[in-house]
PDB file of C-alpha atoms in Angstrom:
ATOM      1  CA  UNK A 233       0.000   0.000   0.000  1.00 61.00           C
ATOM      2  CA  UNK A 234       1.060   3.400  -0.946  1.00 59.00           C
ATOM      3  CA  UNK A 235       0.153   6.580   0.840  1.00 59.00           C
ATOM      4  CA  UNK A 236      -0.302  10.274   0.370  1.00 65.00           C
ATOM      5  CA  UNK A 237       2.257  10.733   2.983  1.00 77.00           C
ATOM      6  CA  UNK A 238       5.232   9.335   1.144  1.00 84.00           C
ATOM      7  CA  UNK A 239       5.438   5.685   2.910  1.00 89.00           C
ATOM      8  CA  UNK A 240       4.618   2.421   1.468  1.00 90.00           C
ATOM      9  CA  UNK A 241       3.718  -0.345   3.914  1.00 90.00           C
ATOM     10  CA  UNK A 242       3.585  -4.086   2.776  1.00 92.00           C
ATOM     11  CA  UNK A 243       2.789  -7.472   4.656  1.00 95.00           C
ATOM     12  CA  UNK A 244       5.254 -10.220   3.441  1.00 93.00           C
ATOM     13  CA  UNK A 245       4.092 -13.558   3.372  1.00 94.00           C
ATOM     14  CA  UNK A 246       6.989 -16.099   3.003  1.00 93.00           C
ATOM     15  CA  UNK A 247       6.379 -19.760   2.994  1.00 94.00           C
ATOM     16  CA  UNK A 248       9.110 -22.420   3.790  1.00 94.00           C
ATOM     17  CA  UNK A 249      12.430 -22.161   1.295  1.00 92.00           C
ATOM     18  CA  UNK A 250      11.169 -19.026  -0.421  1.00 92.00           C
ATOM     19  CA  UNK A 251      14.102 -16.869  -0.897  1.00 91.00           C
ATOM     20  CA  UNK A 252      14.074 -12.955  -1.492  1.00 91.00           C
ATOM     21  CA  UNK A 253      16.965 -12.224  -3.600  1.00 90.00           C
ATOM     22  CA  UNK A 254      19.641  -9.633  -3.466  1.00 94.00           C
ATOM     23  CA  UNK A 255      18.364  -5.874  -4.624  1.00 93.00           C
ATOM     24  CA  UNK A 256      18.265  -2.292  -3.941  1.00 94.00           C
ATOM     25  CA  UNK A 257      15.266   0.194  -2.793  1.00 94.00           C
ATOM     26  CA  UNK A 258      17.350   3.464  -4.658  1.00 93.00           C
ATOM     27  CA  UNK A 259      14.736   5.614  -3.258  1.00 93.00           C
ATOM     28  CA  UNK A 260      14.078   4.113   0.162  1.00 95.00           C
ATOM     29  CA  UNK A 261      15.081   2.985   3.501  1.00 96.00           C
ATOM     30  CA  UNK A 262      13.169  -0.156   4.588  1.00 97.00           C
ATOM     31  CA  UNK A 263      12.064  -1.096   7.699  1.00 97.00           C
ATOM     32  CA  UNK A 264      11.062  -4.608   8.430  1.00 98.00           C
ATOM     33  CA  UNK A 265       9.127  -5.697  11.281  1.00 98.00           C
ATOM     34  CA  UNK A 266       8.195 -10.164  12.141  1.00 98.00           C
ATOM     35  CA  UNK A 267       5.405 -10.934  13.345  1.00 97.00           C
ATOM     36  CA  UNK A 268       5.277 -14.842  12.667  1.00 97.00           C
ATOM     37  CA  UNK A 269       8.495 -16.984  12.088  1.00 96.00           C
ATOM     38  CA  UNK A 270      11.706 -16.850  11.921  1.00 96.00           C
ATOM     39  CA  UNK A 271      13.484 -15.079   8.697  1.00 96.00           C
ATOM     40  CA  UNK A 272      17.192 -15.277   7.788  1.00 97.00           C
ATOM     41  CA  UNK A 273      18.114 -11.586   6.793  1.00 98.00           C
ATOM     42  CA  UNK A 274      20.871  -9.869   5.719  1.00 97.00           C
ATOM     43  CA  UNK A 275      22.348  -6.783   4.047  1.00 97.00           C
ATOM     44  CA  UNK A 276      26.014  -5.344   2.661  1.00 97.00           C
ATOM     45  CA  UNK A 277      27.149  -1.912   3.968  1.00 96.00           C
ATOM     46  CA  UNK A 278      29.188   0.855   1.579  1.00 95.00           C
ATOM     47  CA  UNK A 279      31.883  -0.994   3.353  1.00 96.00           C
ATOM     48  CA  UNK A 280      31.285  -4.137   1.526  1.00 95.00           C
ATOM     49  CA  UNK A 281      30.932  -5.650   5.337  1.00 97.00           C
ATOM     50  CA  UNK A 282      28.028  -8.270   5.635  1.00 97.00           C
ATOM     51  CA  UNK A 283      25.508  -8.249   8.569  1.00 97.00           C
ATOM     52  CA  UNK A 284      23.259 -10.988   8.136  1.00 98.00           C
ATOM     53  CA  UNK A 285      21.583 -13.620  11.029  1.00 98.00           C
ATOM     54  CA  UNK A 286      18.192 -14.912  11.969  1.00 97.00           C
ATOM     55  CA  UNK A 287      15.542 -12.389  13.294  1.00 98.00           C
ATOM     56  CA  UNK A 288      12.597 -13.674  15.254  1.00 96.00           C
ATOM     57  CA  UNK A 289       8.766 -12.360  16.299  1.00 96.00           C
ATOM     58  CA  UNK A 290       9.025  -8.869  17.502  1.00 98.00           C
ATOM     59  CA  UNK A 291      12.131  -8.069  16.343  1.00 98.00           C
ATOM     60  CA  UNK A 292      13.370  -4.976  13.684  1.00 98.00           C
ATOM     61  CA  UNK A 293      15.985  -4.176  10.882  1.00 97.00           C
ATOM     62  CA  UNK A 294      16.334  -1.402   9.463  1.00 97.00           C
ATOM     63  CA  UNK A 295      18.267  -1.229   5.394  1.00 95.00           C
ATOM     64  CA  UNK A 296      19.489   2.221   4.481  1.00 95.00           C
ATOM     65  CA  UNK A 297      18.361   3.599   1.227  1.00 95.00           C
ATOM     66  CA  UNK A 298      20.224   1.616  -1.683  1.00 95.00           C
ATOM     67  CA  UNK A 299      22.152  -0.701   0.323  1.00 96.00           C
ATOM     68  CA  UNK A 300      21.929  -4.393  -1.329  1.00 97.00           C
ATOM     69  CA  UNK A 301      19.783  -6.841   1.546  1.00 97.00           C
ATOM     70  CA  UNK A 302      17.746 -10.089   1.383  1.00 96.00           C
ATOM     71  CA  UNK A 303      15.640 -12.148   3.158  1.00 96.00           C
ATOM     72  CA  UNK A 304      15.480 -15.928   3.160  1.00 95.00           C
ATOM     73  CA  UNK A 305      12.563 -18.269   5.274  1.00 95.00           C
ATOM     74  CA  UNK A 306      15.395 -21.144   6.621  1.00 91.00           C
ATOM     75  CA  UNK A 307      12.580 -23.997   6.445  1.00 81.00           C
ATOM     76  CA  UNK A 308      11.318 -23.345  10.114  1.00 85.00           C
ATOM     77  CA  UNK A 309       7.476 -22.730   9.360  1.00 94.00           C
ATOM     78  CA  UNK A 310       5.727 -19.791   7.691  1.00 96.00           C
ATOM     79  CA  UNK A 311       6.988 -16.054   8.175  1.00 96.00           C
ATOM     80  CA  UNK A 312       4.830 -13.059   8.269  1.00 97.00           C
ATOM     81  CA  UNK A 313       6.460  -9.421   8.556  1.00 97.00           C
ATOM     82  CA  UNK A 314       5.650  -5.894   7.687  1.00 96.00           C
ATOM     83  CA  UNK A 315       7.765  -3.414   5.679  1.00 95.00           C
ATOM     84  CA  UNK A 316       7.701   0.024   5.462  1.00 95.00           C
ATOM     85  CA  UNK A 317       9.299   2.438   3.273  1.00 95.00           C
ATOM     86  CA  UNK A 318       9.992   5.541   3.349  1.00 94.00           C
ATOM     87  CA  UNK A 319       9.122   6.782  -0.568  1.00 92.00           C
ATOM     88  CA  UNK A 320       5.781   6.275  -1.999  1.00 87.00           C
ATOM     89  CA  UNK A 321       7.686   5.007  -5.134  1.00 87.00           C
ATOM     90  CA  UNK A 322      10.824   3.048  -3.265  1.00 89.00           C
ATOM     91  CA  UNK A 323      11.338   1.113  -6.910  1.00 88.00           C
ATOM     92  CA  UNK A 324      13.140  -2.399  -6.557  1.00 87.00           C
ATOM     93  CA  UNK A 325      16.006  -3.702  -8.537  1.00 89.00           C
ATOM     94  CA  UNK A 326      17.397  -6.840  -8.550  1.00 88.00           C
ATOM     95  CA  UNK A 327      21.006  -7.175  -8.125  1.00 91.00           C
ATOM     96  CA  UNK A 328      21.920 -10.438 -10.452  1.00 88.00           C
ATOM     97  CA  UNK A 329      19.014  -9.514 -13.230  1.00 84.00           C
ATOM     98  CA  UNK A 330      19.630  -5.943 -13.203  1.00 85.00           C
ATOM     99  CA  UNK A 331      23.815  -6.936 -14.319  1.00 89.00           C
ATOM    100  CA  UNK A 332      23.285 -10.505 -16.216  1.00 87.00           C
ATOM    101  CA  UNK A 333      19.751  -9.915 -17.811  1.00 83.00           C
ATOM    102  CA  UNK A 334      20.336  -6.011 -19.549  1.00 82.00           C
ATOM    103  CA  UNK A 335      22.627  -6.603 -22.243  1.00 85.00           C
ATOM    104  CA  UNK A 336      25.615  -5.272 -20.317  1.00 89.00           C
ATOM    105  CA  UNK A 337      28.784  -6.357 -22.534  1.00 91.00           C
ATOM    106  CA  UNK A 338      30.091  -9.685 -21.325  1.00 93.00           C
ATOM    107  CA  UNK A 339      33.731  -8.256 -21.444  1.00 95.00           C
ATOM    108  CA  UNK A 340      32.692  -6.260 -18.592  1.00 95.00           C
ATOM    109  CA  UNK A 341      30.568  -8.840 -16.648  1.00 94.00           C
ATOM    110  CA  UNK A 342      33.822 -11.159 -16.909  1.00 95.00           C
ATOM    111  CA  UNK A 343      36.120  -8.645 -15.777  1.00 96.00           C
ATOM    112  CA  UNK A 344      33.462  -7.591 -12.553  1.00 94.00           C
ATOM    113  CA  UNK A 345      33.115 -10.969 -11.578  1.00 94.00           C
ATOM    114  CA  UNK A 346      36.368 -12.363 -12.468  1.00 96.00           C
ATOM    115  CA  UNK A 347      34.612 -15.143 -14.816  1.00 95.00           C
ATOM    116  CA  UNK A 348      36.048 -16.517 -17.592  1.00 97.00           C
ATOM    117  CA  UNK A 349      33.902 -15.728 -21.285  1.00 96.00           C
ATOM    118  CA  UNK A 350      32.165 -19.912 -21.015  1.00 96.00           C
ATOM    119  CA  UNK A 351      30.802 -18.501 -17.171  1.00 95.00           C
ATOM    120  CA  UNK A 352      29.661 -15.775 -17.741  1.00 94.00           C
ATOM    121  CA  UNK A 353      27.605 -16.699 -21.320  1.00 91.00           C
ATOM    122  CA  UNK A 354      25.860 -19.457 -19.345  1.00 91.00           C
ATOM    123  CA  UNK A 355      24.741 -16.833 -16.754  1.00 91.00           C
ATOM    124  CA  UNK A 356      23.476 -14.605 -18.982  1.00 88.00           C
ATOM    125  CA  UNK A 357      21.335 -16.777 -20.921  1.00 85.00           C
ATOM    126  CA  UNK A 358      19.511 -17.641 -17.686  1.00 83.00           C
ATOM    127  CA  UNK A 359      18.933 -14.509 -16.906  1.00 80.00           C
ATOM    128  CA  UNK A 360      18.055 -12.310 -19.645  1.00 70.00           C
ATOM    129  CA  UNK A 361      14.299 -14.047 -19.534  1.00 65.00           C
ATOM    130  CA  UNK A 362      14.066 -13.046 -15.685  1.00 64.00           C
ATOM    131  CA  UNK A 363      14.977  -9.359 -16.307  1.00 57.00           C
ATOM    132  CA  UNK A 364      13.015  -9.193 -19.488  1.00 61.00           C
ATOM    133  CA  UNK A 365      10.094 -10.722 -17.290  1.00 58.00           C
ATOM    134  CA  UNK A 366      10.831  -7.938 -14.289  1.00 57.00           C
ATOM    135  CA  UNK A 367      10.800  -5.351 -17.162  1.00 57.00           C
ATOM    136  CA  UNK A 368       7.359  -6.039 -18.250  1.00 53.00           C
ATOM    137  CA  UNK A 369       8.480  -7.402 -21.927  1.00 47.00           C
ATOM    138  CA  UNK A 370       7.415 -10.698 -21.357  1.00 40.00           C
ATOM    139  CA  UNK A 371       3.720 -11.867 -19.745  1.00 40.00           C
ATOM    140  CA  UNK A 372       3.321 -14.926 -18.529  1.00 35.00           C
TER     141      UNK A 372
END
């Protein structure tokens, strides 16, 4: 949901295995609240430093706008948390799409990733049809 005031607010529903992948809110802090479950979360400061662990019922974290996070249900039972963002339009961008899946040179993806030219052809062509799907170019 979307507001007049400038915040979106969003239940998450996340069953057993389901795993949030790596991406950005470039307009938004995020605020995540559990209220059922257990949820393995983590995000990458400008540091390139990792804080990730398990956060339980009742508990908070808190991403600053554009840093990369995730969230990941372990397998211990359903999850249920709120988020909140600060922007009425926080946008979302994958991390792995947004480099693999836009028809950024493979030269450069190689030299980014330190992956030889075999790699790094094999993951784009699995993931230009998930970015061109996040896009909106391809309907199910």
């Amino acid at each position: 949901m979307s507001t007049w005031q400038g915040v979106s607010c969003n239940r998450l529903d996340v069953v057993e295995g389901v795993f949030i992948p790596p991406h950005t809110h470039p307009r938004a802090s995020e605020f995540i609240y559990i209220t059922q479950g257990r949820l393995y979360i983590g995000f990458i400061n400008i540091a390139n430093r990792v804080f990730a662990r398990v956060y339980a019922i009742g508990e908070v974290i808190i991403f600053p706008r554009g840093l990369i996070h995730w969230q990941f249900n372990i397998g211990e039972g359903p999850v249920s948390a709120f988020a909140v963002l600060n922007s009425k339009k926080p946008e979302f961008q994958t991390i792995a799409p947004s480099m693999l899946g836009s028809g950024v040179m493979e030269e450069v993806l190689q030299k980014a990733f330190w992956l030889d030219a075999w790699t790094v052809n094999r993951l784009v062509e699995e993931f230009v049809p998930i970015a061109e799907f996040i896009r909106g170019t391809v309907r199910l």
